[in-house]
Amino acid sequence: MQIDGQVETPADNADEPKRTKAEQKRLILVEIDTGEYRLQYPLAFAQNVSALELYAAIEAGMKRVEDLLGPFESKLELLVPGQIVFDDPSFPSHLGIAGLTQEADDGTIQVVVSLWAAKGSTWPHEFFHARLRELELAPPRWLEEGAAHFVESANGFNEELFELLLSSGPLSIEDISKIRGISDKEMRVRASGWAVVYYLNKIRGKKLQHVMLLQEVDLPSTAEAFEAIKEERNKMMESNASNKIAVF
Ligand SMILES: [Zn+2]
């Protein structure tokens, strides 16, 4: 994996060619250390996402995850590269990588969010993965990703994944278990996970942390989950429509 535009120390190395002024400028890092996390990002990126926007997105994302799963115990390292590229040729080229969470050798949890995603919902998504690592919870990958997409919005609804399920339908848990690694069905896998999490938390009232502890055999089918979501959605539309009539 390569993290393009990632933090590099502008050390003077005699073997390296001299950097131009513009190149040197790219290496100036903004560092924000709140005690809870340390964020580093190249100052040059501030033309795309200002430090204040970035800070606001991080704080909001962290709060959402802490409200759901309790406060972080360790200090996180946050990085904002230009983009994240996997050098694995089997990785579907149409998928952009918004963020990733990894554990460094010293046990520090690193959260990396691409600049193009740094204003939005990728922060709560990645913080969710990070907090699960701290809690030592390791649900099946499809379910964890589904839950991470669930926490991207305050109400858990994910329009994009819902639309994908409307057009392609969910994959069964059995079909998901046959897929190895990241395939061209990745977004459908995630959407199916999202449907199960949304259904259990929002419709059946189960706590998110509890859902993350369930075994696959104890989960409802993805079809059952999606049907219930569609039904809930239809009811909501109907009541919205009748509300409008009442107003006029
Ligand atoms: Zn994820």
CSV table of C-alpha atoms in Angstrom, one decimal, residues 55-204:
chain,number,residue,atom,x,y,z
A,55,TYR,CA,-10.8,20.0,12.8
A,56,ALA,CA,-14.6,20.4,12.8
A,57,ALA,CA,-15.1,17.2,10.8
A,58,ILE,CA,-12.8,15.2,13.1
A,59,GLU,CA,-14.4,16.5,16.3
A,60,ALA,CA,-17.9,15.7,15.1
A,61,GLY,CA,-16.9,12.3,13.9
A,62,MET,CA,-15.1,11.4,17.1
A,63,LYS,CA,-18.0,12.6,19.2
A,64,ARG,CA,-20.5,10.4,17.2
A,65,VAL,CA,-18.5,7.3,17.8
A,66,GLU,CA,-17.7,8.0,21.4
A,67,ASP,CA,-21.5,8.6,22.1
A,68,LEU,CA,-22.1,5.1,20.7
A,69,LEU,CA,-19.1,3.2,21.9
A,70,GLY,CA,-17.7,5.1,24.8
A,71,PRO,CA,-14.6,7.4,24.9
A,72,PHE,CA,-11.3,6.4,23.3
A,73,GLU,CA,-8.7,5.1,25.7
A,74,SER,CA,-5.6,5.7,23.6
A,75,LYS,CA,-4.3,8.6,21.7
A,76,LEU,CA,-4.9,8.3,17.9
A,77,GLU,CA,-2.6,9.3,15.2
A,78,LEU,CA,-4.4,11.0,12.3
A,79,LEU,CA,-3.0,11.5,8.9
A,80,VAL,CA,-4.4,13.2,5.8
A,81,PRO,CA,-2.6,12.1,2.6
A,82,GLY,CA,-3.5,13.3,-0.9
A,83,GLN,CA,-4.9,9.8,-1.7
A,84,ILE,CA,-4.5,6.2,-0.6
A,85,VAL,CA,-3.5,3.7,-3.3
A,86,PHE,CA,-3.3,-0.1,-3.0
A,87,ASP,CA,-0.6,-1.5,-5.1
A,88,ASP,CA,-2.5,-4.8,-5.4
A,89,PRO,CA,-3.6,-5.2,-9.1
A,90,SER,CA,-6.7,-7.3,-8.0
A,91,PHE,CA,-8.1,-4.2,-6.2
A,92,PRO,CA,-11.1,-3.0,-8.2
A,93,SER,CA,-10.0,0.1,-10.0
A,94,HIS,CA,-13.4,1.9,-9.8
A,95,LEU,CA,-13.2,1.9,-6.0
A,96,GLY,CA,-11.5,5.0,-4.4
A,97,ILE,CA,-10.1,4.5,-0.9
A,98,ALA,CA,-11.5,7.2,1.3
A,99,GLY,CA,-9.8,6.1,4.5
A,100,LEU,CA,-8.2,3.3,6.4
A,101,THR,CA,-7.4,2.4,10.0
A,102,GLN,CA,-4.4,0.4,11.0
A,103,GLU,CA,-2.4,-0.5,14.0
A,104,ALA,CA,1.2,0.6,14.0
A,105,ASP,CA,4.0,-1.7,15.4
A,106,ASP,CA,4.0,0.1,18.7
A,107,GLY,CA,0.2,-0.5,19.1
A,108,THR,CA,-0.8,3.1,18.2
A,109,ILE,CA,-4.0,3.3,16.1
A,110,GLN,CA,-3.5,5.3,12.9
A,111,VAL,CA,-6.5,6.7,11.1
A,112,VAL,CA,-5.7,7.8,7.5
A,113,VAL,CA,-8.3,9.8,5.5
A,114,SER,CA,-7.7,10.9,2.0
A,115,LEU,CA,-7.8,14.6,1.4
A,116,TRP,CA,-10.8,14.3,-1.0
A,117,ALA,CA,-12.8,12.7,1.8
A,118,ALA,CA,-11.5,14.7,4.8
A,119,LYS,CA,-14.5,17.1,5.1
A,120,GLY,CA,-17.1,14.5,5.6
A,121,SER,CA,-18.4,11.2,6.9
A,122,THR,CA,-15.2,9.2,6.5
A,123,TRP,CA,-14.0,10.3,9.9
A,124,PRO,CA,-16.8,8.7,11.9
A,125,HIS,CA,-16.5,5.6,9.6
A,126,GLU,CA,-12.8,5.2,10.4
A,127,PHE,CA,-13.1,6.2,14.1
A,128,PHE,CA,-15.7,3.4,14.4
A,129,HIS,CA,-13.1,0.9,13.1
A,130,ALA,CA,-10.6,2.4,15.5
A,131,ARG,CA,-12.8,2.1,18.5
A,132,LEU,CA,-13.7,-1.5,17.7
A,133,ARG,CA,-9.9,-2.3,17.7
A,134,GLU,CA,-9.6,-0.7,21.1
A,135,LEU,CA,-12.6,-2.7,22.4
A,136,GLU,CA,-11.0,-5.8,20.8
A,137,LEU,CA,-14.3,-6.5,18.9
A,138,ALA,CA,-13.8,-8.2,15.6
A,139,PRO,CA,-17.1,-8.9,13.9
A,140,PRO,CA,-17.1,-10.4,10.4
A,141,ARG,CA,-15.6,-7.8,8.0
A,142,TRP,CA,-18.9,-7.3,6.0
A,143,LEU,CA,-20.8,-6.6,9.1
A,144,GLU,CA,-18.2,-4.3,10.5
A,145,GLU,CA,-18.0,-2.3,7.3
A,146,GLY,CA,-21.8,-2.2,7.2
A,147,ALA,CA,-21.8,-0.7,10.7
A,148,ALA,CA,-19.1,1.8,9.8
A,149,HIS,CA,-21.3,3.0,7.0
A,150,PHE,CA,-24.2,3.1,9.4
A,151,VAL,CA,-22.3,5.6,11.7
A,152,GLU,CA,-21.4,7.9,8.8
A,153,SER,CA,-24.7,9.7,9.3
A,154,ALA,CA,-26.4,10.8,12.5
A,155,ASN,CA,-29.6,8.8,11.9
A,156,GLY,CA,-27.7,5.7,10.4
A,157,PHE,CA,-29.5,5.9,7.1
A,158,ASN,CA,-27.3,5.6,4.0
A,159,GLU,CA,-29.0,6.7,0.9
A,160,GLU,CA,-26.3,5.5,-1.5
A,161,LEU,CA,-26.3,2.0,-0.1
A,162,PHE,CA,-30.1,1.9,0.1
A,163,GLU,CA,-30.3,2.8,-3.6
A,164,LEU,CA,-27.7,0.1,-4.4
A,165,LEU,CA,-29.8,-2.5,-2.6
A,166,LEU,CA,-33.0,-1.3,-4.4
A,167,SER,CA,-31.3,-1.8,-7.8
A,168,SER,CA,-29.2,-4.9,-7.1
A,169,GLY,CA,-30.7,-6.5,-3.9
A,170,PRO,CA,-28.7,-7.7,-0.9
A,171,LEU,CA,-26.3,-10.6,-1.0
A,172,SER,CA,-27.0,-13.5,1.3
A,173,ILE,CA,-24.7,-14.1,4.2
A,174,GLU,CA,-23.7,-17.4,2.5
A,175,ASP,CA,-22.8,-15.7,-0.7
A,176,ILE,CA,-20.8,-13.0,1.2
A,177,SER,CA,-18.9,-15.7,3.0
A,178,LYS,CA,-17.7,-17.2,-0.4
A,179,ILE,CA,-16.2,-13.9,-1.5
A,180,ARG,CA,-12.4,-13.6,-0.8
A,181,GLY,CA,-10.8,-10.2,-0.3
A,182,ILE,CA,-12.2,-7.1,-2.0
A,183,SER,CA,-14.1,-7.9,-5.2
A,184,ASP,CA,-16.2,-5.9,-7.6
A,185,LYS,CA,-19.2,-6.8,-5.4
A,186,GLU,CA,-17.6,-4.9,-2.5
A,187,MET,CA,-20.2,-2.1,-2.3
A,188,ARG,CA,-23.0,-4.7,-2.4
A,189,VAL,CA,-21.3,-6.6,0.4
A,190,ARG,CA,-21.1,-3.5,2.5
A,191,ALA,CA,-24.7,-2.4,1.7
A,192,SER,CA,-25.9,-5.9,2.8
A,193,GLY,CA,-24.0,-5.4,6.1
A,194,TRP,CA,-25.4,-1.9,6.5
A,195,ALA,CA,-29.0,-3.3,6.1
A,196,VAL,CA,-28.5,-5.8,8.9
A,197,VAL,CA,-27.1,-3.2,11.2
A,198,TYR,CA,-29.7,-0.6,10.4
A,199,TYR,CA,-32.5,-3.2,10.9
A,200,LEU,CA,-31.2,-4.5,14.2
A,201,ASN,CA,-30.4,-1.1,15.7
A,202,LYS,CA,-33.1,1.2,14.3
A,203,ILE,CA,-36.0,-1.2,13.8
A,204,ARG,CA,-35.4,-3.9,16.4
